[in-house]
Amino acid sequence: MHIQPLDDHVIAKIAAGEVIERPASVVKELVENSLDAGATDIHIEARGGGRQLIRVSDNGCGIRTDEVELALTRHATSKLRTVEDLERILTLGFRGEALSSMAAVSRMTLLTRSADEDVGSQVRVEGGAVRSLKQVGAPQGTIITLEGLFFNTPARLKFLKADNTERRHITTVVMNYALAYPQVRFTLQQDGRETLHTDGTGYLSDALVKLFGVDDFKRMVEVDAEPDPRSGRMAVTVRGYASEPDFSRGDRTRILLFVNGRAVQDSKVSYAVIQAYHTFLMNGRYPVAVLMIEVPPAELDVNVHPTKAEVRFRDPNAVFTAVQRAVRRAVVSHASPLADVRGGAMRSADVEQASWQTNLGAVERQHQLDMNGYIEDAGQYARAAGAIGLRHQQPDGDDPTAIPEGMGAPRKPRTLPLLRVVGQVAAAYIVAEGPSGMYLVDQHAAHERILYESFMAAYHEQAPVSQQVLDAQTVQLSPADAKLIEEYMPVLEGVGFQLEAFGPNMFTVRAVPAMLADANPQAVVASIVSDLELGETPGEGAIEDKIVRRICKQVAVKAGQVLSTDEMQSLIRQLERCESPHTCPHGRPTILHMSADQLAKEFGRAGRR
Ligand code: ADP
Ligand code: MG
């Protein structure tokens, strides 16, 4: 073929492929245009996941009659004139690509009237070609309707997912903008049903309540950090809401980030948010956060990708640090036991009152008094740590200090005395106090025990222990390992795996034991294979047990992991009701106990009592 310039239609279609990936991209571009036009009221309507119809109506400034046609051509924009303008972009759009791209791949109708004209315009475009253009009466603002999206790009049409998936993407886009622009009233209607609505009060909190529900909102704390002028770094403001430490999710999809009013995906900044919860959240749990990050426009490059979902910061570390600090401060000031003490919520009197109860023997009582003395002397922190340990205890029946376990799980009998967490040693052992002395608990071994028993309980009750993997992953194994997997397939299925042969020595992981939902399926399968390799005659019941133990080992908190007092307390509470709390599933001890007597002896106090 000879080299020839592409004609405009082909160029437009190629460009459209970049900007308009799916129906939700149309919604995004249209909503951005409405926001740029200063709309205070934006109504979005979609049918068939946007395949059939997308309509966005706004009360913005509208487009002048003499500019309507121009607005539909590529690289025509009212938002940018010079290269320098690119350095200080304050609008959401600037590439002048969206309308022309949409028009190229759909049947589009644009109805608009500019604020300073009496008559409006109506344009119909089909596959990029203008079919009609006339002057009509219209309300001020713009209504853009797309029908038959991708009707002329069958390849793209084929790649669209089920209506439900596309509907969800649309909801996400609208939700993002509704959060970023709480001063704007948003309504979203999908297939005739209103699915989302905000009131445009101007408060992020109102939008959050509308979108997440009041229960979730109540479990979030406000983040509000002004830039520090003394830092000499880029000025970063971080505002919004972040979840309390005991409100988390199994994935990071609710970490929503906005930079200068634009929803962005930035794994580094997301990680800063997760980092802010260090030691507050267990492995595999993620916070919920909605953060509005503001930086000077010149410090930000939004022109990275046609969809503008990625941005580049001149000083990414400054943003990382600012976000991490702001969230950390908000979460800590909420969760800190010191804050509680200062706030008067937990006075040391409460601690004393909630101390060990009546039926302790004389020795224990004496010991308890000593402990209280210790707590008093060790100052605020020790008092407060005590408070945290006791705070979650709610009166219920026979045991006023027990917390409910699991979700609706029947209460198991207690196999250990009630223990109170004192602290952590070497990020590996939990120091706890009980009615008869000190207990040192190996956090990893104890957690393994807890997981093992809960897994086995579910397993024996034939409760579902399996969870589908959303994005099924394939694992490639050596021929020998693949044979092993095949051989043990029934056992693996029994404990919740669902593996499907996918090619020579390859398996698709369709489901994993629920406990492993957050782990990397490849790593899990690999470690199980290595266990199988080590032998045990096939068909032996023990192999099942071995796999389960391997799974628990994989999921249990590791030595070296710093735990919050709440995490430790929750772990101890569960251990107290394990059938065999004293050993891990591999038979190693979980607890070392030193009685008050032993302690007294060691300190040479034995005779003095
Ligand atoms: P961009 O937003 O990057 O400028 P678009 O192709 O999305 O490019 O839009 C082209 C132009 O059409 C915009 O610059 C704006 O002037 C005008 N326009 C588009 N949508 C609207 C709207 N809803 N209200 C007013 N003007 C609009
Ligand atoms: Mg635009």
Coordinates of C-alpha atoms and ligand atoms in Angstrom, one line a residue, residues 19 29-39 56-64 67-68 70-81 91-102 110-114 141-144 308, ligand 1:
V19 CA -11.7 8.3 24.4
E29 CA -17.2 13.0 29.0
L30 CA -20.8 14.4 29.0
V31 CA -20.9 15.0 32.7
E32 CA -17.5 16.7 32.5
N33 CA -18.8 18.9 29.8
S34 CA -21.8 19.8 31.9
L35 CA -19.6 20.6 34.9
D36 CA -17.3 22.7 32.8
A37 CA -20.4 24.6 31.5
G38 CA -21.2 25.6 35.1
A39 CA -24.3 23.4 35.5
V56 CA -27.2 13.9 29.8
S57 CA -29.1 17.1 30.4
D58 CA -27.7 20.1 32.1
N59 CA -28.6 23.7 32.9
G60 CA -25.1 25.0 32.0
C61 CA -24.1 27.9 29.8
G62 CA -25.1 26.1 26.5
I63 CA -23.5 26.4 23.1
R64 CA -24.0 29.4 20.9
E67 CA -20.5 27.5 17.4
V68 CA -22.6 24.3 17.5
L70 CA -17.6 23.6 15.5
A71 CA -18.1 22.0 18.9
L72 CA -18.6 18.7 17.1
T73 CA -15.4 18.8 15.2
R74 CA -12.2 17.3 16.5
H75 CA -9.8 19.4 18.6
A76 CA -12.3 22.2 18.8
T77 CA -12.6 23.5 22.4
S78 CA -13.5 26.6 24.3
K79 CA -11.2 25.6 27.2
L80 CA -7.7 25.9 25.8
R81 CA -6.0 28.3 23.5
T91 CA -11.5 22.6 33.5
L92 CA -12.2 18.9 33.2
G93 CA -12.1 18.9 29.5
F94 CA -9.5 20.5 27.3
R95 CA -8.7 18.1 24.4
G96 CA -11.7 19.0 22.3
E97 CA -12.1 15.3 21.4
A98 CA -15.1 14.0 23.3
L99 CA -18.1 15.3 21.3
S100 CA -16.5 14.5 17.9
S101 CA -15.5 11.0 19.2
M102 CA -19.0 10.2 20.5
L110 CA -27.5 17.7 20.5
L111 CA -30.1 20.2 21.8
T112 CA -28.7 23.4 23.3
R113 CA -29.4 27.0 24.0
S114 CA -26.8 29.5 25.1
G141 CA -28.5 24.4 28.8
T142 CA -27.6 21.3 26.8
I143 CA -29.2 17.9 26.3
I144 CA -27.1 15.4 24.5
K308 CA -7.7 11.8 31.8
Ligands
ADP1 P1 -13.6 19.7 25.5 O1 -14.5 19.4 26.7 O2 -12.3 19.0 25.7 O3 -13.4 21.1 25.2 P2 -15.6 18.4 23.9 O4 -15.5 17.7 22.6 O5 -16.0 17.6 25.1 O6 -14.1 19.0 24.2 O7 -16.5 19.7 23.8 C1 -16.2 20.6 22.8 C2 -16.7 22.0 23.2 O8 -18.2 22.0 23.2 C3 -16.4 22.4 24.6 O9 -15.1 23.1 24.7 C4 -17.5 23.3 25.0 O10 -17.3 24.6 24.5 C5 -18.7 22.8 24.2 N1 -19.6 22.0 25.0 C6 -19.6 20.6 25.1 N2 -20.6 20.2 25.9 C7 -21.1 21.3 26.5 C8 -22.2 21.5 27.4 N3 -22.8 20.5 28.1 N4 -22.5 22.8 27.7 C9 -21.9 23.9 27.1 N5 -20.9 23.7 26.2 C10 -20.5 22.5 25.9

